[in-house]
Amino acid sequence: MYVAVKGGERAIDNAHAWLAEERRGDTSVAELSVAQIREQLALAVNRVMAEGSLYDPDLAALAIKQARGDLIEAIFLIRAYRTTLPRIGNSNPVDTGAMACDRRISATFKDAPGGQVLGPTFDYTHRLLDFKLAADGEAPEAPQATPGNADVPHITSFLNRDGLIQTEEPGDETPPDLTRAPLEFPASRALRLQSLTRGDEGFVLSMAYSTQRGYGRNHPFVGELRVGRVAVEMEIPELGFAIEIGEVQMTECETVNQFTGSKTEPPQFTRGYGLTFGHAERKAISMALVDRALRWQELGEDNIGAPAQNEEFVLSHSDNIQATGFLEHIKLPHYVDFQSELELVRKLRAEVAASAKRDAAE
Amino acid sequence: MKKIDTRQGWMGLLAKAPAEAVGRYWAALGMAPAFTWLRTPEIGGVMVRGRMGGTGAPFNMGEMTVTRCALRLEQGGAIGHAYVQGRDKAKAEQAALLDALMQTGDADSVRVGVLEPLAAEMEAVAATRAAKAAATKVDFFTMVRGED
């Protein structure tokens, strides 16, 4: 029997009103502004932009406030907003070699041209709670030094010069866009990178970690990690030339991985690549390791059945909005579904009971 | 100073500048030319692309918000375009008006009153960041080993 159910509107309205009140919290505590979130919770804002797949710090900060700090909920809000935006166009590929670097380190070359620039990092802190932050908001002014005017070339370009690392062939083909066409397998590397850069940080981290622990090991070195601002350029059809339409903070990670070689090609290092919006090092490094693991076929490696080598597994489960949508929908009313299950179980139990009775009688 | 003499240069400067700064210099310029809209300000997304390995084939990263508009000055008929980062329609309108005015006899006042100080202000911000980064550059020194 199908029973249509209506009702609950008043309960829902009241629940949302209470949500708004709880979001505000104790009114004797000053309200948090969107600008405060943008400026002081910048790494949360960066994560929401990267996984929400939309670079707009003010919107990401608003989403965090609305979601009460639940970052996946905030990402959901940004993804929903993103779908309402008309697509004005596509940028030219950004030139990360021209990045204005806040940070640039290499774990492979101590004396890299351009130097090791630590930038604003948590590295080398003692991870002790700083109770001064609870007492006041004063911050010391950061020291300054005269910057060198030298370029900061990609580290892999040195290896490339000697043929020691596999080259990345430049191209200008239009890359596939998973926001426009459904993901299909086998996926191209372009599609994998798009999926990974918007994938859940925790998931991509765990996949990367699994390769380090032996499930598809690829011996990565962080050839280079850089964080900074990159100009975004787009061709403007009505003008007939390209202009810069903005500037975006990005994190880029290039890994130098175990080498391959064959009878025809001498041994050379291989690469993994990570590029994300905002300052997101853990994500960029993770992305590079998973990118490298997923390239096993193209690099002629064995499929050892590791999860990180399985593109269908990785790409189908990396999106936290898809995952949370499917997972959380099971808490919504399933009365009719459940009723049919209930009837089936009752019927089966009745049959079992009846046959037991028959057996006892015989 | 970055080149702001070309149309590409000033449009790029206005696209990247904070809305607050553009509004401030626009107000100080004190011009209010009459114009008609060719395209009213529209907020949209631009797909940002990267390259595999930094130099290889392109891939899609994610979008950024952009506001664009176009207008024609009543006097002289110069056409101004704007493609600016973010969702600020007032900034887009000011940028398009500045672009149009740069094609008129007012170009010098716009350059001196808006573009040059705006470029200097943004360059100062970038220079401060670069100086702070430079202060975190590592100087390695090798420890003398004592074994022999």
Coordinates of C-alpha atoms in Angstrom, one line a residue:
Chain A
M1 CA 0.0 0.0 0.0
Y2 CA 1.3 3.4 -1.0
V3 CA 0.7 6.2 1.6
A4 CA 1.5 9.7 0.5
V5 CA 2.8 11.7 3.4
K6 CA 2.6 15.5 3.7
G7 CA 3.4 17.7 6.6
G8 CA 6.3 18.9 8.6
E9 CA 6.4 22.4 7.1
R10 CA 6.1 24.1 10.5
A11 CA 8.7 21.8 12.0
I12 CA 11.1 22.5 9.2
D13 CA 10.6 26.3 9.4
N14 CA 11.1 26.2 13.2
A15 CA 14.2 23.9 12.8
H16 CA 15.7 26.4 10.3
A17 CA 14.9 29.3 12.6
W18 CA 16.7 27.5 15.5
L19 CA 19.6 26.7 13.2
A20 CA 20.0 30.5 12.5
E21 CA 20.0 31.2 16.2
E22 CA 22.5 28.4 17.0
R23 CA 24.7 29.7 14.1
R24 CA 24.9 33.1 15.8
G25 CA 25.7 31.4 19.2
D26 CA 25.9 33.4 22.4
T27 CA 25.0 37.0 21.5
S28 CA 27.2 38.4 24.2
V29 CA 30.1 37.3 22.1
A30 CA 30.9 39.6 19.1
E31 CA 29.6 38.4 15.7
L32 CA 32.1 37.1 13.2
S33 CA 32.3 39.1 10.0
V34 CA 32.8 37.6 6.6
A35 CA 36.0 39.7 6.2
Q36 CA 37.3 38.3 9.5
I37 CA 36.8 34.8 8.2
R38 CA 38.5 35.7 4.9
E39 CA 41.5 37.3 6.5
Q40 CA 42.0 35.1 9.6
L41 CA 40.7 31.7 8.6
A42 CA 42.4 31.9 5.2
L43 CA 43.4 28.3 4.9
A44 CA 39.8 27.2 5.5
V45 CA 38.7 29.7 2.8
N46 CA 41.4 28.2 0.5
R47 CA 40.1 24.7 1.0
V48 CA 36.5 25.7 0.3
M49 CA 37.7 27.5 -2.9
A50 CA 39.8 24.5 -4.1
E51 CA 37.1 21.9 -3.5
G52 CA 34.2 24.2 -4.3
S53 CA 36.1 24.7 -7.6
L54 CA 35.5 28.5 -7.5
Y55 CA 38.1 31.1 -6.7
D56 CA 36.3 33.9 -4.8
P57 CA 37.6 34.4 -1.2
D58 CA 34.6 36.5 -0.1
L59 CA 32.1 33.9 -1.3
A60 CA 34.0 31.1 0.4
A61 CA 34.2 33.0 3.7
L62 CA 30.4 33.7 3.5
A63 CA 29.8 29.9 2.9
I64 CA 31.9 29.0 5.9
K65 CA 29.9 31.4 8.1
Q66 CA 26.6 30.1 6.8
A67 CA 27.8 26.5 7.2
R68 CA 28.8 27.1 10.8
G69 CA 32.4 26.1 10.0
D70 CA 31.3 22.8 8.4
L71 CA 33.7 22.9 5.4
I72 CA 32.0 20.2 3.3
E73 CA 28.7 22.0 3.8
A74 CA 30.4 25.3 2.7
I75 CA 31.9 23.5 -0.3
F76 CA 28.4 22.3 -1.2
L77 CA 27.1 25.9 -1.0
I78 CA 29.9 27.1 -3.3
R79 CA 29.3 24.3 -5.8
A80 CA 25.6 25.1 -5.9
Y81 CA 26.3 28.8 -6.5
R82 CA 28.9 27.9 -9.2
T83 CA 26.2 26.2 -11.2
T84 CA 24.2 29.5 -11.4
L85 CA 27.1 31.4 -13.0
P86 CA 27.2 31.8 -16.8
R87 CA 30.5 30.6 -18.2
I88 CA 32.2 33.7 -19.6
G89 CA 35.1 31.8 -21.1
N90 CA 38.2 29.8 -20.4
S91 CA 41.5 31.3 -19.4
N92 CA 44.8 30.7 -21.1
P93 CA 46.8 28.1 -19.2
V94 CA 48.5 29.9 -16.3
D95 CA 52.2 30.4 -16.3
T96 CA 53.3 29.1 -12.8
G97 CA 56.9 29.7 -13.8
A98 CA 56.1 33.4 -13.5
M99 CA 54.5 33.0 -10.1
A100 CA 55.2 35.8 -7.5
C101 CA 56.3 33.2 -4.9
D102 CA 55.6 33.6 -1.2
R103 CA 57.2 30.3 -0.6
R104 CA 59.3 28.0 -2.8
I105 CA 61.2 25.0 -1.5
S106 CA 62.9 22.0 -3.0
A107 CA 63.6 18.7 -1.1
T108 CA 66.0 17.6 -3.9
F109 CA 68.3 20.6 -4.6
K110 CA 69.7 22.5 -1.7
D111 CA 71.2 25.3 -3.9
A112 CA 68.4 25.7 -6.4
P113 CA 68.6 29.0 -8.3
G114 CA 66.1 31.4 -6.7
G115 CA 66.9 29.8 -3.3
Q116 CA 64.9 28.0 -0.7
V117 CA 62.2 30.5 0.5
L118 CA 60.2 29.2 3.5
G119 CA 57.4 31.8 3.4
P120 CA 54.6 31.8 6.1
T121 CA 54.9 28.1 7.1
F122 CA 53.8 25.8 9.9
D123 CA 57.0 23.8 9.2
Y124 CA 59.5 23.9 12.0
T125 CA 57.0 25.1 14.6
H126 CA 56.8 23.1 17.7
R127 CA 53.1 22.5 17.5
L128 CA 52.6 23.9 21.0
L129 CA 49.4 25.8 21.7
D130 CA 50.1 29.5 21.7
F131 CA 48.1 31.0 24.6
K132 CA 49.1 34.5 23.6
L133 CA 46.6 34.1 20.7
A134 CA 43.9 33.7 23.3
A135 CA 44.9 36.8 25.1
D136 CA 45.2 39.4 22.4
G137 CA 45.3 39.7 18.6
E138 CA 48.6 41.5 18.3
A139 CA 51.0 40.1 15.7
P140 CA 54.6 41.1 15.3
E141 CA 55.6 42.7 12.0
A142 CA 57.4 40.2 9.8
P143 CA 61.0 41.1 9.0
Q144 CA 61.9 42.2 5.5
A145 CA 64.9 41.8 3.3
T146 CA 65.9 42.9 -0.2
P147 CA 64.5 40.4 -2.7
G148 CA 66.8 39.3 -5.5
N149 CA 65.5 40.1 -8.9
A150 CA 66.5 36.7 -10.3
D151 CA 63.8 34.5 -11.8
V152 CA 62.6 31.5 -9.9
P153 CA 62.7 28.7 -12.5
H154 CA 61.0 25.4 -12.1
I155 CA 63.4 22.9 -10.5
T156 CA 62.4 20.2 -13.0
S157 CA 63.6 22.4 -15.8
F158 CA 67.2 21.7 -14.8
L159 CA 66.7 18.0 -14.8
N160 CA 64.9 18.4 -18.1
R161 CA 67.8 20.1 -19.7
D162 CA 70.0 17.0 -19.2
G163 CA 67.2 14.6 -20.2
L164 CA 67.2 13.2 -16.7
I165 CA 63.4 13.5 -16.3
Q166 CA 60.6 12.7 -18.6
T167 CA 59.5 15.8 -20.5
E168 CA 56.0 17.3 -20.3
E169 CA 55.0 17.8 -23.9
P170 CA 53.3 21.2 -24.3
G171 CA 50.1 21.2 -26.2
D172 CA 47.1 23.4 -26.9
E173 CA 44.3 21.0 -27.2
T174 CA 41.1 21.9 -25.4
P175 CA 41.0 19.8 -22.2
P176 CA 37.9 17.9 -21.2
D177 CA 35.7 19.5 -18.5
L178 CA 34.0 17.3 -16.0
T179 CA 31.6 20.1 -15.0
R180 CA 30.3 19.9 -18.6
A181 CA 30.4 16.2 -19.5
P182 CA 30.0 13.2 -17.2
L183 CA 33.2 11.5 -16.1
E184 CA 33.9 8.4 -18.3
F185 CA 36.6 5.8 -18.0
P186 CA 39.3 5.4 -19.0
A187 CA 39.9 9.1 -18.1
S188 CA 42.6 11.3 -19.7
R189 CA 45.3 12.7 -17.4
A190 CA 43.7 16.2 -17.9
L191 CA 40.4 14.9 -16.5
R192 CA 42.2 13.1 -13.6
L193 CA 44.0 16.3 -12.6
Q194 CA 40.7 18.3 -12.7
S195 CA 39.1 15.7 -10.6
L196 CA 42.0 15.5 -8.1
T197 CA 42.3 19.3 -7.7
R198 CA 38.7 19.6 -6.6
G199 CA 38.7 16.3 -4.7
D200 CA 38.4 16.0 -1.0
E201 CA 41.6 16.8 0.8
G202 CA 41.3 14.0 3.3
F203 CA 40.5 11.4 0.6
V204 CA 43.4 12.5 -1.7
L205 CA 45.7 12.6 1.3
S206 CA 44.8 9.0 2.3
M207 CA 45.2 7.8 -1.3
A208 CA 48.7 9.4 -1.5
Y209 CA 49.6 8.0 1.9
S210 CA 48.6 4.5 0.8
T211 CA 51.2 4.7 -2.0
Q212 CA 53.8 5.7 0.5
R213 CA 53.0 2.7 2.7
G214 CA 53.4 0.3 -0.2
Y215 CA 50.1 0.2 -2.1
G216 CA 51.5 1.4 -5.4
R217 CA 54.8 2.8 -4.2
N218 CA 56.3 5.4 -6.5
H219 CA 59.3 6.8 -4.5
P220 CA 58.4 10.5 -4.6
F221 CA 60.7 13.4 -3.9
V222 CA 59.2 16.9 -3.6
G223 CA 61.2 18.4 -6.5
E224 CA 59.5 21.6 -5.8
L225 CA 56.7 23.2 -3.8
R226 CA 55.7 26.8 -4.5
V227 CA 53.0 29.0 -3.2
G228 CA 52.2 32.4 -4.6
R229 CA 50.1 34.6 -6.9
V230 CA 49.7 33.9 -10.6
A231 CA 48.1 36.2 -13.2
V232 CA 45.1 34.7 -15.1
E233 CA 44.9 35.8 -18.7
M234 CA 41.9 35.3 -21.1
E235 CA 41.4 36.1 -24.8
I236 CA 38.7 38.7 -25.2
P237 CA 37.0 38.1 -28.5
E238 CA 35.5 41.6 -28.9
L239 CA 39.0 43.1 -28.4
G240 CA 41.0 40.6 -30.4
F241 CA 43.7 40.2 -27.7
A242 CA 44.3 38.7 -24.3
I243 CA 44.1 40.6 -21.1
E244 CA 44.8 39.7 -17.5
I245 CA 41.4 39.3 -15.8
G246 CA 42.7 38.7 -12.3
E247 CA 45.3 37.2 -10.0
V248 CA 44.9 33.9 -8.1
Q249 CA 46.8 32.3 -5.3
M250 CA 48.0 28.8 -6.1
T251 CA 50.0 26.0 -4.7
E252 CA 52.1 23.9 -7.1
C253 CA 53.9 20.6 -6.3
E254 CA 56.2 18.8 -8.7
T255 CA 57.4 15.4 -7.6
V256 CA 60.4 13.6 -9.0
N257 CA 59.7 9.9 -9.0
Q258 CA 61.3 6.6 -9.5
F259 CA 62.8 6.2 -12.9
T260 CA 61.9 4.0 -15.8
G261 CA 63.9 3.0 -18.8
S262 CA 63.8 0.5 -21.6
K263 CA 66.0 -1.0 -24.3
T264 CA 65.4 2.1 -26.4
E265 CA 65.2 4.8 -23.7
P266 CA 67.9 5.4 -21.0
P267 CA 66.6 5.5 -17.4
Q268 CA 65.0 8.8 -16.4
F269 CA 63.0 10.2 -13.6
T270 CA 59.2 10.5 -13.9
R271 CA 56.8 13.2 -12.6
G272 CA 53.7 13.7 -10.6
Y273 CA 51.9 17.0 -10.6
G274 CA 49.7 18.9 -8.1
L275 CA 48.2 22.3 -8.6
T276 CA 45.5 23.8 -6.4
F277 CA 43.8 27.1 -5.7
G278 CA 45.0 28.9 -2.5
H279 CA 47.7 27.9 -0.1
A280 CA 47.1 24.1 0.2
E281 CA 50.4 22.2 0.5
R282 CA 49.1 19.0 1.9
K283 CA 46.6 18.8 -1.0
A284 CA 49.0 19.7 -3.7
I285 CA 51.6 17.1 -2.6
S286 CA 48.9 14.5 -2.2
M287 CA 47.6 15.3 -5.7
A288 CA 51.0 14.9 -7.2
L289 CA 51.5 11.5 -5.6
V290 CA 48.1 10.2 -6.7
D291 CA 48.6 11.7 -10.2
R292 CA 51.8 9.7 -10.4
A293 CA 50.3 6.5 -9.2
L294 CA 47.4 6.8 -11.7
R295 CA 50.0 7.0 -14.6
W296 CA 51.1 3.4 -14.2
Q297 CA 49.8 2.3 -17.5
E298 CA 51.3 5.1 -19.6
L299 CA 54.7 4.6 -17.9
G300 CA 54.6 0.8 -18.4
E301 CA 54.4 -0.2 -14.8
D302 CA 52.7 -3.2 -13.3
N303 CA 49.2 -2.9 -11.9
I304 CA 49.6 -4.4 -8.5
G305 CA 46.0 -3.8 -7.7
A306 CA 46.6 -0.9 -5.4
P307 CA 43.7 1.4 -4.7
A308 CA 45.6 4.5 -5.8
Q309 CA 46.3 2.8 -9.2
N310 CA 42.6 2.3 -9.9
E311 CA 41.3 5.5 -11.6
E312 CA 37.7 4.4 -11.4
F313 CA 38.0 3.9 -7.7
V314 CA 39.9 7.1 -7.1
L315 CA 37.9 9.5 -9.3
S316 CA 34.5 8.0 -8.4
H317 CA 35.1 8.6 -4.7
S318 CA 37.2 11.7 -4.5
D319 CA 34.4 14.2 -4.7
N320 CA 33.1 15.0 -1.2
I321 CA 29.9 16.6 -2.5
Q322 CA 28.9 13.5 -4.4
A323 CA 29.9 11.3 -1.5
T324 CA 28.1 13.3 1.1
G325 CA 25.0 13.7 -1.0
F326 CA 24.6 9.9 -1.4
L327 CA 25.7 9.2 2.1
E328 CA 23.5 11.7 3.9
H329 CA 20.4 11.1 1.8
I330 CA 19.9 7.9 3.7
K331 CA 18.9 9.9 6.8
L332 CA 16.0 11.5 4.9
P333 CA 12.5 9.9 5.0
H334 CA 12.5 6.4 3.4
Y335 CA 9.2 5.4 5.0
V336 CA 7.8 3.7 1.9
D337 CA 11.0 1.9 1.1
F338 CA 11.3 0.7 4.6
Q339 CA 7.7 -0.3 4.8
S340 CA 8.1 -2.7 1.9
E341 CA 11.2 -4.2 3.5
L342 CA 9.3 -4.6 6.8
E343 CA 6.5 -6.4 5.0
L344 CA 8.9 -8.7 3.3
V345 CA 10.7 -9.6 6.5
R346 CA 7.3 -10.2 8.2
K347 CA 6.2 -12.5 5.4
L348 CA 9.5 -14.4 5.4
R349 CA 9.3 -14.9 9.2
A350 CA 5.7 -16.1 8.9
E351 CA 6.8 -18.6 6.2
V352 CA 9.6 -19.9 8.4
A353 CA 7.3 -20.1 11.4
A354 CA 4.7 -22.0 9.4
S355 CA 7.2 -24.5 8.0
A356 CA 8.7 -25.1 11.5
K357 CA 5.2 -25.8 12.7
R358 CA 4.6 -28.3 9.8
D359 CA 8.0 -30.0 10.6
A360 CA 7.0 -30.3 14.3
A361 CA 3.7 -31.8 13.3
E362 CA 5.2 -34.5 11.0
Chain B
M1 CA 56.4 49.9 -13.0
K2 CA 54.4 47.5 -15.1
K3 CA 53.3 48.8 -18.4
I4 CA 50.0 50.6 -18.2
D5 CA 50.4 52.5 -21.5
T6 CA 48.7 49.9 -23.6
R7 CA 45.1 49.0 -23.4
Q8 CA 46.1 45.5 -22.4
G9 CA 48.1 46.9 -19.6
W10 CA 45.5 49.2 -18.1
M11 CA 42.7 46.7 -18.5
G12 CA 44.8 44.1 -16.6
L13 CA 45.6 46.6 -13.9
L14 CA 42.0 47.5 -13.3
A15 CA 41.0 43.8 -13.4
K16 CA 43.3 42.9 -10.6
A17 CA 43.0 46.0 -8.5
P18 CA 40.9 45.8 -5.3
A19 CA 37.4 47.3 -5.8
E20 CA 37.9 49.6 -2.9
A21 CA 41.0 51.2 -4.5
V22 CA 39.4 51.6 -7.9
G23 CA 36.4 53.2 -6.3
R24 CA 38.7 55.6 -4.3
Y25 CA 40.7 56.8 -7.3
W26 CA 37.5 57.0 -9.4
A27 CA 35.8 59.2 -6.9
A28 CA 39.0 61.4 -6.6
L29 CA 39.0 61.8 -10.4
G30 CA 35.7 63.6 -10.1
M31 CA 34.4 62.7 -13.6
A32 CA 30.9 61.6 -14.3
P33 CA 30.6 61.2 -18.1
A34 CA 27.2 60.3 -19.5
F35 CA 27.1 56.9 -21.2
T36 CA 24.9 54.2 -22.5
W37 CA 25.2 50.5 -21.7
L38 CA 26.2 48.1 -24.5
R39 CA 26.3 45.3 -22.0
T40 CA 25.1 45.8 -18.4
P41 CA 27.4 44.4 -15.7
E42 CA 27.2 40.6 -15.8
I43 CA 28.7 38.3 -13.1
G44 CA 30.0 35.0 -14.5
G45 CA 32.7 32.3 -14.2
V46 CA 35.9 31.8 -16.1
M47 CA 37.4 28.4 -16.2
V48 CA 41.1 28.7 -15.1
R49 CA 43.5 26.3 -16.8
G50 CA 46.8 25.0 -15.7
R51 CA 49.4 22.9 -17.5
M52 CA 50.5 19.4 -16.5
G53 CA 53.9 19.6 -14.9
G54 CA 53.7 23.4 -15.2
T55 CA 54.7 23.3 -18.9
G56 CA 52.7 20.5 -20.5
A57 CA 49.3 20.0 -21.9
P58 CA 46.4 22.1 -20.4
F59 CA 43.8 20.9 -17.9
N60 CA 40.9 22.6 -16.2
M61 CA 41.5 23.6 -12.6
G62 CA 38.3 25.4 -11.5
E63 CA 36.5 28.7 -12.1
M64 CA 37.0 32.2 -10.8
T65 CA 34.3 34.9 -10.6
V66 CA 34.5 37.7 -13.2
T67 CA 32.3 40.7 -13.9
R68 CA 32.1 42.1 -17.4
C69 CA 30.4 45.1 -19.0
A70 CA 30.7 47.4 -22.0
L71 CA 29.5 51.0 -22.5
R72 CA 29.7 53.9 -24.9
L73 CA 30.4 57.5 -23.9
E74 CA 27.7 59.9 -25.0
Q75 CA 30.3 62.5 -25.9
G76 CA 32.7 61.2 -28.6
G77 CA 31.3 57.7 -28.6
A78 CA 34.4 55.9 -27.2
I79 CA 33.6 52.3 -26.2
G80 CA 34.9 51.0 -22.8
H81 CA 35.1 47.4 -21.9
A82 CA 35.7 45.8 -18.5
Y83 CA 36.5 42.2 -17.5
V84 CA 37.4 42.4 -13.8
Q85 CA 38.0 39.8 -11.1
G86 CA 35.2 39.3 -8.5
R87 CA 31.5 40.2 -8.3
D88 CA 31.7 44.0 -7.9
K89 CA 29.4 45.6 -10.5
A90 CA 30.4 49.1 -9.5
K91 CA 34.1 48.3 -10.0
A92 CA 33.3 46.9 -13.5
E93 CA 31.4 50.0 -14.4
Q94 CA 34.2 52.3 -13.2
A95 CA 36.8 50.1 -15.1
A96 CA 34.8 50.3 -18.3
L97 CA 34.4 54.1 -17.9
L98 CA 38.2 54.4 -17.3
D99 CA 38.9 52.3 -20.4
A100 CA 36.6 54.5 -22.5
L101 CA 38.1 57.7 -21.1
M102 CA 41.6 56.5 -21.9
Q103 CA 40.6 56.7 -25.6
T104 CA 39.6 60.4 -25.2
G105 CA 41.3 63.7 -24.5
D106 CA 41.0 62.9 -20.8
A107 CA 43.5 60.1 -21.1
D108 CA 46.3 62.0 -19.4
S109 CA 44.2 62.9 -16.4
V110 CA 43.1 59.3 -16.0
R111 CA 46.6 58.1 -16.3
V112 CA 48.0 60.5 -13.7
G113 CA 44.9 60.5 -11.4
V114 CA 44.0 56.8 -11.4
L115 CA 46.3 54.4 -13.3
E116 CA 49.7 55.5 -12.1
P117 CA 48.8 55.8 -8.4
L118 CA 46.8 52.6 -8.5
A119 CA 49.7 50.7 -10.1
A120 CA 52.1 52.2 -7.6
E121 CA 49.9 51.2 -4.7
M122 CA 49.6 47.6 -6.0
E123 CA 53.3 47.4 -6.7
A124 CA 54.0 48.5 -3.1
V125 CA 51.8 45.7 -1.7
A126 CA 53.6 43.1 -4.0
A127 CA 57.0 44.5 -3.1
T128 CA 56.3 44.2 0.7
R129 CA 55.3 40.5 0.2
A130 CA 58.4 39.9 -1.9
A131 CA 60.6 41.5 0.9
K132 CA 58.9 39.4 3.6
A133 CA 59.5 36.3 1.4
A134 CA 63.2 37.3 0.9
A135 CA 63.6 37.5 4.7
T136 CA 62.7 33.8 4.9
K137 CA 65.3 32.6 2.3
V138 CA 67.5 30.0 3.8
D139 CA 71.3 30.6 4.0
F140 CA 72.9 27.2 4.3
F141 CA 76.3 26.7 6.0
T142 CA 78.2 23.5 6.2
M143 CA 79.2 22.1 9.6
V144 CA 82.9 21.2 9.8
R145 CA 83.1 17.5 10.5
G146 CA 85.4 16.6 13.3
E147 CA 86.3 13.0 12.5
D148 CA 89.6 13.5 10.8

